[in-house]
Short mmCIF file of C-alpha atoms in Angstrom, two decimals:
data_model
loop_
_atom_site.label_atom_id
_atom_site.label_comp_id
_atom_site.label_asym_id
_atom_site.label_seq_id
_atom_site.Cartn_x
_atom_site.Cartn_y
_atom_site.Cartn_z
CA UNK T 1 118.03 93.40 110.20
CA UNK T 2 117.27 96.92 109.39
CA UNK T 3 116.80 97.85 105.84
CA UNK T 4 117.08 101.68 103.81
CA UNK T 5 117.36 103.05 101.17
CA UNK T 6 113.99 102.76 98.45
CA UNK T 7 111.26 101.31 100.48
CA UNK T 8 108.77 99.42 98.51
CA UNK T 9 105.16 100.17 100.06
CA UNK T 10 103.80 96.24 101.02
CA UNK T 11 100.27 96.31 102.39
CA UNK T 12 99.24 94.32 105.28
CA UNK T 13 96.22 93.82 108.31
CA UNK T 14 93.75 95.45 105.87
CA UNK T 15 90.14 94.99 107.95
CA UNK T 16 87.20 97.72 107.58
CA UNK T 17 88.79 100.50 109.00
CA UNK T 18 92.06 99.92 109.26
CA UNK T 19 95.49 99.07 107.29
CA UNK T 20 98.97 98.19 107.84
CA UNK T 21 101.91 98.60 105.92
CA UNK T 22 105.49 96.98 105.83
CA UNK T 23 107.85 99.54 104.05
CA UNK T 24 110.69 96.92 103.16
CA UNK T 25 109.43 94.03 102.90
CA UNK T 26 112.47 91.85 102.47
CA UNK T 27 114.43 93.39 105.71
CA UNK T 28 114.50 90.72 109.00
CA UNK T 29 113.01 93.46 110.94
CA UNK T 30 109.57 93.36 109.44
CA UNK T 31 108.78 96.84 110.41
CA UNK T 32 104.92 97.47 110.46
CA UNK T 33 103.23 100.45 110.43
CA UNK T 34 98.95 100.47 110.74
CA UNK T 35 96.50 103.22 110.37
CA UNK T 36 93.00 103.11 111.73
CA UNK T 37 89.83 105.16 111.19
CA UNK T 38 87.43 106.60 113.83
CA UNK T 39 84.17 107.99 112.63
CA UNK T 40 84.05 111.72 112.98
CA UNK T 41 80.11 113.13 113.54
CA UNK T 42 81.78 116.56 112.86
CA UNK T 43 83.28 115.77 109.78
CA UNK T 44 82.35 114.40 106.35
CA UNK T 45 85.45 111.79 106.43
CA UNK T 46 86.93 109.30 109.46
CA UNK T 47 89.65 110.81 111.42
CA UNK T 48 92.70 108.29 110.65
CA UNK T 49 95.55 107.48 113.62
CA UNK T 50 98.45 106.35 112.30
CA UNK T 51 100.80 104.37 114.44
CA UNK T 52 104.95 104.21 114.58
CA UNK T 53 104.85 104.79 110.29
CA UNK T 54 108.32 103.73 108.38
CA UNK T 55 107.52 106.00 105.32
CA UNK T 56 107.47 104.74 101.78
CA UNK T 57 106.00 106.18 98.23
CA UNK T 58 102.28 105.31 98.19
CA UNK T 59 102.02 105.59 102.10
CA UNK T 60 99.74 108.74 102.04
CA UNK T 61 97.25 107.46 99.41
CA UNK T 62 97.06 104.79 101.26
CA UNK T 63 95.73 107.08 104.19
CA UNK T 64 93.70 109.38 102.11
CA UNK T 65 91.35 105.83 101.13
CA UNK T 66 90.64 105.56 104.90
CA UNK T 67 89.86 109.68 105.40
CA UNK T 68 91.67 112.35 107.07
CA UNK T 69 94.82 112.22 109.08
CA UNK T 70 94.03 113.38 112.36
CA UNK T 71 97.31 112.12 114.23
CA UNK T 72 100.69 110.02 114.02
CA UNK T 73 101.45 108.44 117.20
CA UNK T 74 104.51 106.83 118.64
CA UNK T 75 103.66 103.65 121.01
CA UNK T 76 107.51 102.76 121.48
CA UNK T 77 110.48 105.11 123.00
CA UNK T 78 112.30 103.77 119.70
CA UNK T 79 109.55 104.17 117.31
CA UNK T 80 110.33 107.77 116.14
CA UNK T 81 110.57 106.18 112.62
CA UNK T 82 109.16 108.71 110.10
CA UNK T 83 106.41 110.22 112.36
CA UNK T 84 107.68 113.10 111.97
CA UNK T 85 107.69 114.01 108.45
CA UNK T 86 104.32 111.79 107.88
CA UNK T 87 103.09 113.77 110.44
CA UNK T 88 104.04 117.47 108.63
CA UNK T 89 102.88 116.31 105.19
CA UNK T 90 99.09 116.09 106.99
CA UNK T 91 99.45 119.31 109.04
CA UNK T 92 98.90 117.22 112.54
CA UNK T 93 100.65 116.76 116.11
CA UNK T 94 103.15 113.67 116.62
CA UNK T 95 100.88 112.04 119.30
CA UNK T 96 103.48 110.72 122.72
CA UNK T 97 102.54 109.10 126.13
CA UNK T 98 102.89 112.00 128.81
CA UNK T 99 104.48 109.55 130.95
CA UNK T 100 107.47 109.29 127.83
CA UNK T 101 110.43 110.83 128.70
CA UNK T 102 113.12 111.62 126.63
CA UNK T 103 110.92 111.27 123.09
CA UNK T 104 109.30 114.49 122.75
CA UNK T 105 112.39 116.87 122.18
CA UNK T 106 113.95 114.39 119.21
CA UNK T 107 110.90 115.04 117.19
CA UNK T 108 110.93 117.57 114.37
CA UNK T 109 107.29 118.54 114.44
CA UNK T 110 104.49 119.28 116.82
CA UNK T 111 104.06 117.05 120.11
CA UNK T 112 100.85 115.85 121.93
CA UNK T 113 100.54 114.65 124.75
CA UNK T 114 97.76 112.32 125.32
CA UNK T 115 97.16 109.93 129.19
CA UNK T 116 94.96 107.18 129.66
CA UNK T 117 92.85 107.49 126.19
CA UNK T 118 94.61 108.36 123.00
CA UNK T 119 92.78 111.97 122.28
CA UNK T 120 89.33 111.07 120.35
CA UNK T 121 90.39 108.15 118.67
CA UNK T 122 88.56 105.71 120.61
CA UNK T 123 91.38 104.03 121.89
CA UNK T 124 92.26 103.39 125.42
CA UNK T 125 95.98 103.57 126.70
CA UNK T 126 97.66 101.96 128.50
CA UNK T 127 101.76 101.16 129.89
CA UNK T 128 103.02 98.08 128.75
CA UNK T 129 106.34 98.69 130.18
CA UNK T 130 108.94 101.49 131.14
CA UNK T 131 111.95 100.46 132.26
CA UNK T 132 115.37 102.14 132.30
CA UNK T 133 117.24 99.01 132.20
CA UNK T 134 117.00 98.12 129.51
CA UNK T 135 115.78 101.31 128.54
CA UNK T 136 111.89 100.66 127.12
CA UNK T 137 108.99 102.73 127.03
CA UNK T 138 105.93 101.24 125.44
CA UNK T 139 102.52 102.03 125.40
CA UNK T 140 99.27 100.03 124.15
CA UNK T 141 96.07 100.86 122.66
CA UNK T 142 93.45 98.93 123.00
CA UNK T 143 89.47 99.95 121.28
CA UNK T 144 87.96 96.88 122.61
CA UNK T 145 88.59 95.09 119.09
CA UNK T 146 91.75 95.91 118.03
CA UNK T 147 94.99 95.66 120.41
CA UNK T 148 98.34 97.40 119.11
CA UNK T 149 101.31 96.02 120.57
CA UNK T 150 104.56 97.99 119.09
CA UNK T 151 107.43 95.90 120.53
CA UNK T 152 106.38 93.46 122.96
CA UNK T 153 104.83 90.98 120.89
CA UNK T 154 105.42 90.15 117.27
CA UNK T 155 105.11 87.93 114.85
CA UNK T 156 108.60 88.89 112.41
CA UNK T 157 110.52 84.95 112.44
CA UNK T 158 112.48 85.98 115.97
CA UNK T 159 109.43 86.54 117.73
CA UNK T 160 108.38 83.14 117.34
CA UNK T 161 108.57 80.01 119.17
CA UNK T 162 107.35 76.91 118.16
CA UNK T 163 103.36 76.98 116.89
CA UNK T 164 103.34 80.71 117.64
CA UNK T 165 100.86 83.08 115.90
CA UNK T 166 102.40 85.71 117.76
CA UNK T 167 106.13 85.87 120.00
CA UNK T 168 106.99 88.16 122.89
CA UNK T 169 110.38 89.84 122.02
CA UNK T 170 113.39 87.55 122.23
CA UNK T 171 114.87 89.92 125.51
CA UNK T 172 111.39 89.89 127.56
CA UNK T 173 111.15 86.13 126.89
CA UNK T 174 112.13 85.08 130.82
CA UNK T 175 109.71 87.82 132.37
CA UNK T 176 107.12 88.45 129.90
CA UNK T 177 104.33 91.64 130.34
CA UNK T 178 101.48 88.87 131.33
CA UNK T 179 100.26 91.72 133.52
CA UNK T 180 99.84 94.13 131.04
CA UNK T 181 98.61 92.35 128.19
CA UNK T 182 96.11 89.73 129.81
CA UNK T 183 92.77 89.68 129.49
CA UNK T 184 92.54 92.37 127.44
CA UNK T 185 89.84 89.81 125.02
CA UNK T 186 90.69 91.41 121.23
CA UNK T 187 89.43 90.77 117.99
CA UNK T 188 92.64 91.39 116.13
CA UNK T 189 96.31 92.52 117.00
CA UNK T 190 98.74 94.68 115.28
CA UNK T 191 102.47 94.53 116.20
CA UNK T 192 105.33 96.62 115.21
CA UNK T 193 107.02 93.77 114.22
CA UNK T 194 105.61 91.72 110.92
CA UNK T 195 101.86 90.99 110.04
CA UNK T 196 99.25 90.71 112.76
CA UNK T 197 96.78 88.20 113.76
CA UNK T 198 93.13 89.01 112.15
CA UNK T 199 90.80 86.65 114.29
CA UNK T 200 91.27 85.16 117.91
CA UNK T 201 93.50 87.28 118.83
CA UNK T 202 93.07 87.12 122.56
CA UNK T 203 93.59 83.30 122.50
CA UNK T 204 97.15 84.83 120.14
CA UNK T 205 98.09 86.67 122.93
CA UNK T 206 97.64 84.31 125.53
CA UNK T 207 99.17 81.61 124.11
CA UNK T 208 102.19 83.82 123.93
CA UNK T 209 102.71 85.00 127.57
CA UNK T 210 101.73 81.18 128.86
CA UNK T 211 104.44 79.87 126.27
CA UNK T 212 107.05 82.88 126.32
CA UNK T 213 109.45 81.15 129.08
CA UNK T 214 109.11 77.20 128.08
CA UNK T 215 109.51 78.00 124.23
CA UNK T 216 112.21 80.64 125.28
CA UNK T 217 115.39 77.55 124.69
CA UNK T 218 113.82 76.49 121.22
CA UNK T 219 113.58 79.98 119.80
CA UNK T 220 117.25 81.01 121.21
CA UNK T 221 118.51 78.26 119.63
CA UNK T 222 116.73 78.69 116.15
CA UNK T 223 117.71 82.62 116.03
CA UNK T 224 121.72 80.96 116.69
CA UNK T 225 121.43 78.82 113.63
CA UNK T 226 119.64 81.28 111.31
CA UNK T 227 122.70 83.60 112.31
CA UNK T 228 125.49 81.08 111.68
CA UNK T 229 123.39 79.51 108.50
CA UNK T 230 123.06 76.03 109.82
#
């Protein structure tokens, strides 16, 4: 599921201000990484975000294209990833949701906190879920175009169902985050889990929560058969 060793840099979600990368591209995880850039009237170049980055070679001249690093933020509780060191290389704080518990003292570089709008990025933020059982703490960030979503949905083969742009993860399949992610009306989405959608995304993301529980049988089933190669 979860590859190491030499990543290969694979780009992906490229729009006007913004990129994605998946770092090992061949691993069943599909780990994505995205980077967007906010115009700066202060500053000659866009401050970049960069969101839950797996590190590979090529990764920071991939930034540098977009302007100047100006945070690395972690959306997910598990989404450490290599935020750290991506976030020492540029001389910037690791960005985490004050409400995140339990994230801040397992990373090796300066924290952030940041509430209900992600610092001057532009984006707003907001819980998706936190939960101790299982344990899950996820926030999203919404701009009013573009809608990251770091574990909830995805689009990585066990995300999705049948006809699915995007999935919600395999465990919230039965009880979904409809509450959290409705209505929301973006552009594009970026998951944390293989390539996003570029266009209609709110129709994406609503035909996920409406489908999550009915499609929930057909896409147990397929994930049993990819695992026992039928």
């Amino acid at each position: 599921m979860k590859a190491d060793g030499d990543a290969e840099l694979h780009e992906i979600d490229r729009f006007g201000r913004g990129v994605g990368w998946i770092a090992y591209p061949d691993e069943e995880m599909e780990r994505a990484s995205h980077a967007v850039a906010v115009p700066n009237e202060e500053s000659e170049t866009d401050d970049v975000w960069v969101f839950d980055p797996v590190d590979a070679p090529g990764v920071d001249d991939l930034l540098d294209e977009l302007g100047t690093v100006a945070g690395v933020v972690i959306g997910l509780d598990r989404h450490k990833r290599d935020s750290a060191a991506i976030a020492t290389r540029h001389g910037v704080p690791v960005y985490v949701a004050e409400w995140m518990t339990g994230v801040a003292d397992e990373i090796d570089a300066p924290v952030e906190r940041f509430g209900s709008r992600l610092a001057d990025s532009g984006f707003e933020a907001f819980r998706i879920r936190d939960s101790t059982v299982p344990p899950w703490q996820e926030v999203g960030f919404f701009d009013g175009e573009t809608l990251i979503v770091p574990e909830s949905l995805g689009s990585a083969p066990y995300f999705r169902g049948d006809r699915e742009r995007l999935g919600v993860h395999p465990m919230l399949r039965l009880f979904p985050p409809t509450e959290a992610l409705s209505g929301l009306d973006p552009e594009r989405v970026r998951v944390g889990h293989g390539v996003g959608v570029a266009e209609r995304g709110a129709l994406a993301v609503e035909d996920a929560l409406s489908g999550s529980r009915r499609k929930a049988p057909g896409l147990y089933a397929k994930t049993l058969r990819s695992a026992l190669g039928i």
